[in-house]
Amino acid sequence: MKRSLDPYGAIDRQRQPHGYVEHLEARGRTPSQTRLRRRFLRFAQLRPGQRVLEVGSGTGIVSRDAAARLGPRGQVIGVDPSRVMTLAARRLARSGGFGSRVVHTVGDGARLGFTANSFDRVFAVTVLLHVANSAAILSEMVRVVRPGGIVAVQDQDFGSLTLDHPDRRLTARIMDGVVACMYPDPFSGRAIFGRLVRLGLRRVRLAVDVFQDTTLEPYTHAMLRRRAENAVRLGLASPAAAGRWLTDVERLAASGQFAFTLNYYAARGVKP
Ligand SMILES: C[S@@+](CC[C@H](N)C(=O)[O-])C[C@H]1O[C@@H](n2cnc3c(N)ncnc32)[C@H](O)[C@@H]1O
């Protein structure tokens, strides 16, 4: 059986779960992610006054932006299996002054505790790559959206990651080797469109966006550091090679030459 190195499959069981709250918020604050989020919510066709569900809402950074689009009569409900994430999401929504317009609850996306046809929009962002049962989650999303409502999903696809580094072979060994062992579904991004079509949704559309970082943001830095550590743990690189690899990344950043990109695939479909 594949050993899980993916913290997002079980955040509350990690040694320092609160670190992932800060990691997700740091990712969400980057200019590139802020733009991705804005475009995705527009793509999901969120409108004032709607009732919206986010599955796998994490710290609620997407929910809060969604609520801002829905206005005073709209509401976003976020569901996430992690208690640590849910408590952080509630605190952040409260301090953002969202009141009852953003509600966060603990729950599993594969067993949503809502009646059928009860939301105008249901979406999930960077969740499916972390789960082995995405079919169950997607069919629950379709069940709870109303006829004529929209299901929208966005995921990275680690097959689309590029990092300019002088040692391309080692970079491939570390980046591709680790994700193959780490995520239940590292190539979920490209599969989303087909999955929504197979669920019987109508007017399914695909939109591809790119996360890019040319400054080695703290989020990207932490991700690359973890990749190097996991490459050593998995026997893909020696500690010396992984250390050198990371130092080269940091050197590139210090001289203004860091370039990292990762595609985000979004698909939306209408429930018949
Ligand atoms: C990378 S985070 C994304 C959070 C948020 N959507 C965002 O974009 O900032 C992935 C989230 O999926 C949640 N998750 C993992 N398994 C899940 C499941 N079975 N159902 C719903 N959410 C799940 C994790 O707890 C985590 O908060």
Short mmCIF file of C-alpha atoms and ligand atoms in Angstrom, two decimals:
data_model
loop_
_atom_site.label_atom_id
_atom_site.label_comp_id
_atom_site.label_asym_id
_atom_site.label_seq_id
_atom_site.Cartn_x
_atom_site.Cartn_y
_atom_site.Cartn_z
CA MET A 1 0.00 0.00 0.00
CA LYS A 2 1.12 3.54 -0.81
CA ARG A 3 2.45 5.33 2.27
CA SER A 4 0.65 8.66 2.63
CA LEU A 5 2.90 11.68 2.89
CA ASP A 6 -0.01 14.00 2.10
CA PRO A 7 -0.96 16.00 5.19
CA TYR A 8 -4.21 17.26 3.61
CA GLY A 9 -5.76 13.79 3.71
CA ALA A 10 -5.79 13.93 7.54
CA ILE A 11 -4.75 17.34 8.85
CA ASP A 12 -5.84 16.78 12.43
CA ARG A 13 -3.57 13.73 12.71
CA GLN A 14 -0.43 15.71 11.73
CA ARG A 15 2.11 16.60 14.40
CA GLN A 16 1.57 20.33 13.90
CA PRO A 17 -1.83 20.74 12.25
CA HIS A 18 -1.93 24.50 12.88
CA GLY A 19 1.06 24.92 10.56
CA TYR A 20 -1.21 23.96 7.65
CA VAL A 21 -3.62 26.75 8.52
CA GLU A 22 -0.82 29.26 8.07
CA HIS A 23 0.43 27.43 4.95
CA LEU A 24 -2.99 27.62 3.24
CA GLU A 25 -3.51 31.25 4.19
CA ALA A 26 0.01 32.08 2.94
CA ARG A 27 -0.75 30.34 -0.36
CA GLY A 28 -4.05 32.16 -0.66
CA ARG A 29 -2.49 35.57 -0.02
CA THR A 30 0.00 35.33 -2.92
CA PRO A 31 -0.94 37.67 -5.79
CA SER A 32 -1.13 34.74 -8.20
CA GLN A 33 -3.56 32.78 -5.99
CA THR A 34 -5.66 35.86 -5.35
CA ARG A 35 -6.08 36.23 -9.11
CA LEU A 36 -6.76 32.49 -9.59
CA ARG A 37 -9.47 32.60 -6.94
CA ARG A 38 -11.16 35.65 -8.41
CA ARG A 39 -11.21 34.05 -11.86
CA PHE A 40 -12.46 30.72 -10.54
CA LEU A 41 -15.36 32.30 -8.62
CA ARG A 42 -16.34 34.24 -11.73
CA PHE A 43 -16.11 31.00 -13.75
CA ALA A 44 -18.37 29.27 -11.17
CA GLN A 45 -20.94 32.00 -11.91
CA LEU A 46 -21.53 33.10 -8.33
CA ARG A 47 -24.23 35.77 -8.16
CA PRO A 48 -25.61 38.00 -5.38
CA GLY A 49 -28.10 36.29 -3.08
CA GLN A 50 -27.12 32.68 -3.86
CA ARG A 51 -26.72 29.84 -1.34
CA VAL A 52 -23.37 28.21 -1.99
CA LEU A 53 -21.51 25.18 -0.62
CA GLU A 54 -17.74 24.81 -0.59
CA VAL A 55 -16.52 21.24 -0.10
CA GLY A 56 -13.06 20.97 1.51
CA SER A 57 -13.10 24.62 2.58
CA GLY A 58 -9.90 24.52 4.67
CA THR A 59 -9.25 27.91 6.28
CA GLY A 60 -12.12 29.43 4.29
CA ILE A 61 -10.03 31.74 2.13
CA VAL A 62 -12.11 30.86 -0.94
CA SER A 63 -15.38 30.93 1.01
CA ARG A 64 -14.69 34.46 2.24
CA ASP A 65 -14.06 35.73 -1.30
CA ALA A 66 -17.17 33.84 -2.44
CA ALA A 67 -19.27 35.50 0.29
CA ALA A 68 -18.03 38.92 -0.80
CA ARG A 69 -19.38 38.18 -4.30
CA LEU A 70 -22.75 36.96 -2.95
CA GLY A 71 -23.50 40.18 -1.06
CA PRO A 72 -25.60 40.64 2.10
CA ARG A 73 -28.37 38.19 1.09
CA GLY A 74 -26.08 35.35 0.02
CA GLN A 75 -24.57 32.61 2.16
CA VAL A 76 -21.59 30.26 1.89
CA ILE A 77 -21.40 27.04 3.86
CA GLY A 78 -17.97 25.43 4.07
CA VAL A 79 -17.54 21.75 4.94
CA ASP A 80 -14.20 20.22 5.87
CA PRO A 81 -13.27 17.05 7.78
CA SER A 82 -10.58 18.86 9.78
CA ARG A 83 -11.63 20.38 13.12
CA VAL A 84 -8.45 22.46 13.20
CA MET A 85 -9.24 23.94 9.77
CA THR A 86 -12.90 24.50 10.63
CA LEU A 87 -12.10 26.34 13.87
CA ALA A 88 -9.54 28.52 12.04
CA ALA A 89 -12.04 29.19 9.23
CA ARG A 90 -14.70 30.29 11.76
CA ARG A 91 -12.22 32.59 13.50
CA LEU A 92 -11.06 34.15 10.21
CA ALA A 93 -14.64 34.65 8.96
CA ARG A 94 -15.60 36.23 12.28
CA SER A 95 -12.66 38.64 12.23
CA GLY A 96 -13.50 39.47 8.61
CA GLY A 97 -16.98 40.55 9.77
CA PHE A 98 -18.90 38.00 7.68
CA GLY A 99 -21.38 37.07 10.44
CA SER A 100 -23.84 34.37 9.38
CA ARG A 101 -22.99 34.87 5.70
CA VAL A 102 -20.14 32.35 6.11
CA VAL A 103 -20.74 29.16 8.10
CA HIS A 104 -18.13 26.42 8.56
CA THR A 105 -18.96 22.88 9.62
CA VAL A 106 -16.99 19.67 10.09
CA GLY A 107 -17.91 16.96 7.61
CA ASP A 108 -16.78 14.57 4.89
CA GLY A 109 -17.35 15.57 1.28
CA ALA A 110 -18.35 11.99 0.50
CA ARG A 111 -21.25 12.14 3.02
CA LEU A 112 -22.70 15.63 2.92
CA GLY A 113 -25.34 16.22 5.58
CA PHE A 114 -27.58 18.35 3.36
CA THR A 115 -30.83 17.58 1.60
CA ALA A 116 -30.81 17.11 -2.17
CA ASN A 117 -31.18 20.17 -4.42
CA SER A 118 -30.44 22.65 -1.61
CA PHE A 119 -27.67 24.86 -3.11
CA ASP A 120 -27.40 27.17 -6.12
CA ARG A 121 -23.68 26.47 -6.49
CA VAL A 122 -21.38 23.78 -5.08
CA PHE A 123 -17.64 24.01 -5.55
CA ALA A 124 -14.35 22.44 -4.42
CA VAL A 125 -10.88 23.93 -4.85
CA THR A 126 -7.70 21.85 -4.56
CA VAL A 127 -9.46 19.01 -2.75
CA LEU A 128 -9.77 16.10 -5.18
CA LEU A 129 -6.03 15.50 -5.56
CA HIS A 130 -5.96 14.79 -1.82
CA VAL A 131 -8.65 12.09 -1.79
CA ALA A 132 -8.91 8.53 -3.07
CA ASN A 133 -12.71 8.71 -3.38
CA SER A 134 -13.28 11.70 -5.62
CA ALA A 135 -16.19 9.93 -7.41
CA ALA A 136 -18.13 9.76 -4.12
CA ILE A 137 -17.42 13.42 -3.35
CA LEU A 138 -18.42 14.58 -6.84
CA SER A 139 -21.67 12.65 -6.81
CA GLU A 140 -22.53 14.16 -3.42
CA MET A 141 -21.81 17.62 -4.85
CA VAL A 142 -24.20 16.90 -7.72
CA ARG A 143 -26.86 15.53 -5.33
CA VAL A 144 -27.00 18.69 -3.19
CA VAL A 145 -26.98 21.27 -6.01
CA ARG A 146 -30.41 22.21 -7.37
CA PRO A 147 -31.44 21.43 -10.96
CA GLY A 148 -30.10 24.29 -13.06
CA GLY A 149 -27.42 24.93 -10.43
CA ILE A 150 -23.69 24.64 -11.07
CA VAL A 151 -21.01 22.28 -9.76
CA ALA A 152 -17.51 23.75 -10.21
CA VAL A 153 -14.19 22.14 -9.35
CA GLN A 154 -10.61 23.38 -9.54
CA ASP A 155 -7.44 21.38 -8.97
CA GLN A 156 -3.74 21.66 -9.64
CA ASP A 157 -2.18 19.06 -11.89
CA PHE A 158 1.33 18.16 -10.83
CA GLY A 159 2.13 16.86 -14.30
CA SER A 160 2.08 20.51 -15.40
CA LEU A 161 4.58 21.83 -12.88
CA THR A 162 7.69 23.59 -14.18
CA LEU A 163 10.65 24.83 -12.19
CA ASP A 164 13.69 26.33 -13.84
CA HIS A 165 16.67 24.65 -12.15
CA PRO A 166 20.20 23.88 -13.42
CA ASP A 167 19.79 20.16 -12.60
CA ARG A 168 16.73 19.15 -14.57
CA ARG A 169 17.12 15.41 -14.00
CA LEU A 170 17.33 15.77 -10.24
CA THR A 171 14.44 18.23 -10.33
CA ALA A 172 12.31 15.67 -12.17
CA ARG A 173 13.35 12.92 -9.74
CA ILE A 174 12.42 15.02 -6.74
CA MET A 175 9.28 16.75 -8.04
CA ASP A 176 7.72 13.89 -10.03
CA GLY A 177 8.98 11.14 -7.74
CA VAL A 178 7.58 12.71 -4.59
CA VAL A 179 4.14 13.59 -5.96
CA ALA A 180 3.71 10.05 -7.31
CA CYS A 181 4.07 8.74 -3.74
CA MET A 182 2.50 11.67 -1.93
CA TYR A 183 -0.92 12.45 -3.40
CA PRO A 184 -3.73 9.97 -3.98
CA ASP A 185 -4.46 11.72 -7.31
CA PRO A 186 -1.64 14.10 -8.40
CA PHE A 187 -3.02 14.44 -11.95
CA SER A 188 -6.60 15.21 -10.94
CA GLY A 189 -6.56 18.59 -12.69
CA ARG A 190 -6.69 17.21 -16.22
CA ALA A 191 -9.36 14.64 -15.21
CA ILE A 192 -11.92 17.08 -13.82
CA PHE A 193 -13.55 17.95 -17.13
CA GLY A 194 -14.17 14.30 -18.06
CA ARG A 195 -15.42 13.49 -14.57
CA LEU A 196 -18.08 16.21 -14.73
CA VAL A 197 -19.17 15.02 -18.19
CA ARG A 198 -19.47 11.42 -16.93
CA LEU A 199 -21.64 12.62 -14.01
CA GLY A 200 -24.25 13.71 -16.53
CA LEU A 201 -23.80 17.45 -16.03
CA ARG A 202 -24.71 19.67 -18.99
CA ARG A 203 -22.78 22.44 -20.69
CA VAL A 204 -19.51 21.33 -19.08
CA ARG A 205 -16.73 23.88 -19.61
CA LEU A 206 -12.99 23.81 -18.92
CA ALA A 207 -10.80 26.77 -17.92
CA VAL A 208 -7.07 26.52 -17.29
CA ASP A 209 -5.18 29.05 -15.22
CA VAL A 210 -1.57 29.22 -14.05
CA PHE A 211 -0.09 29.76 -10.62
CA GLN A 212 3.23 31.48 -11.15
CA ASP A 213 5.91 32.56 -8.72
CA THR A 214 9.06 34.47 -9.64
CA THR A 215 10.03 35.54 -6.11
CA LEU A 216 9.99 32.25 -4.15
CA GLU A 217 6.98 33.13 -2.01
CA PRO A 218 7.00 31.59 1.51
CA TYR A 219 4.32 29.13 0.32
CA THR A 220 6.42 27.90 -2.62
CA HIS A 221 9.56 27.84 -0.50
CA ALA A 222 7.87 25.64 2.13
CA MET A 223 6.52 23.33 -0.59
CA LEU A 224 9.95 22.88 -2.21
CA ARG A 225 11.58 22.34 1.18
CA ARG A 226 9.04 19.60 1.93
CA ARG A 227 9.60 18.03 -1.50
CA ALA A 228 13.36 17.86 -0.79
CA GLU A 229 12.77 16.31 2.65
CA ASN A 230 10.33 13.75 1.23
CA ALA A 231 12.70 12.89 -1.61
CA VAL A 232 15.30 11.94 1.01
CA ARG A 233 12.71 10.00 3.03
CA LEU A 234 11.65 8.08 -0.10
CA GLY A 235 15.24 7.35 -1.17
CA LEU A 236 14.89 9.46 -4.35
CA ALA A 237 17.84 11.70 -3.46
CA SER A 238 20.64 11.64 -0.91
CA PRO A 239 20.51 14.26 1.86
CA ALA A 240 23.48 16.02 0.25
CA ALA A 241 21.89 16.10 -3.24
CA ALA A 242 18.53 17.29 -1.90
CA GLY A 243 20.26 19.97 0.18
CA ARG A 244 22.27 21.18 -2.83
CA TRP A 245 19.12 21.20 -4.95
CA LEU A 246 17.29 23.42 -2.46
CA THR A 247 20.30 25.72 -2.09
CA ASP A 248 20.34 26.16 -5.88
CA VAL A 249 16.65 27.10 -5.77
CA GLU A 250 17.35 29.69 -3.07
CA ARG A 251 20.37 31.02 -4.99
CA LEU A 252 18.25 31.49 -8.11
CA ALA A 253 15.67 33.36 -6.05
CA ALA A 254 18.31 35.56 -4.41
CA SER A 255 19.55 36.60 -7.86
CA GLY A 256 16.04 37.25 -9.19
CA GLN A 257 15.96 34.24 -11.54
CA PHE A 258 13.44 31.98 -9.81
CA ALA A 259 10.62 30.76 -12.10
CA PHE A 260 7.94 28.28 -10.99
CA THR A 261 4.59 27.54 -12.67
CA LEU A 262 1.74 25.13 -11.97
CA ASN A 263 -1.47 24.78 -13.98
CA TYR A 264 -4.85 24.93 -12.27
CA TYR A 265 -7.68 23.23 -14.15
CA ALA A 266 -11.26 24.28 -13.47
CA ALA A 267 -14.41 22.69 -14.83
CA ARG A 268 -18.04 23.59 -14.29
CA GLY A 269 -21.27 21.90 -15.31
CA VAL A 270 -25.01 22.46 -14.93
CA LYS A 271 -27.23 19.92 -13.16
CA PRO A 272 -30.08 18.85 -15.49
C1 LIG B 1 -5.32 22.04 0.03
S1 LIG B 1 -6.68 22.21 1.11
C2 LIG B 1 -7.74 23.32 0.19
C3 LIG B 1 -8.59 24.21 1.07
C4 LIG B 1 -9.37 25.29 0.34
N1 LIG B 1 -10.29 24.71 -0.62
C5 LIG B 1 -8.43 26.25 -0.38
O1 LIG B 1 -8.34 26.20 -1.60
O2 LIG B 1 -7.75 27.04 0.32
C6 LIG B 1 -7.53 20.67 0.95
C7 LIG B 1 -8.68 20.54 1.95
O3 LIG B 1 -9.43 19.36 1.64
C8 LIG B 1 -9.88 18.83 2.85
N2 LIG B 1 -10.30 17.43 2.67
C9 LIG B 1 -9.54 16.30 2.75
N3 LIG B 1 -10.33 15.22 2.60
C10 LIG B 1 -11.61 15.67 2.40
C11 LIG B 1 -12.87 15.03 2.21
N4 LIG B 1 -12.99 13.70 2.20
N5 LIG B 1 -13.96 15.80 2.07
C12 LIG B 1 -13.85 17.16 2.08
N6 LIG B 1 -12.69 17.82 2.26
C13 LIG B 1 -11.58 17.07 2.42
C14 LIG B 1 -8.70 19.00 3.78
O4 LIG B 1 -9.05 18.89 5.15
C15 LIG B 1 -8.21 20.39 3.40
O5 LIG B 1 -8.76 21.41 4.19
#
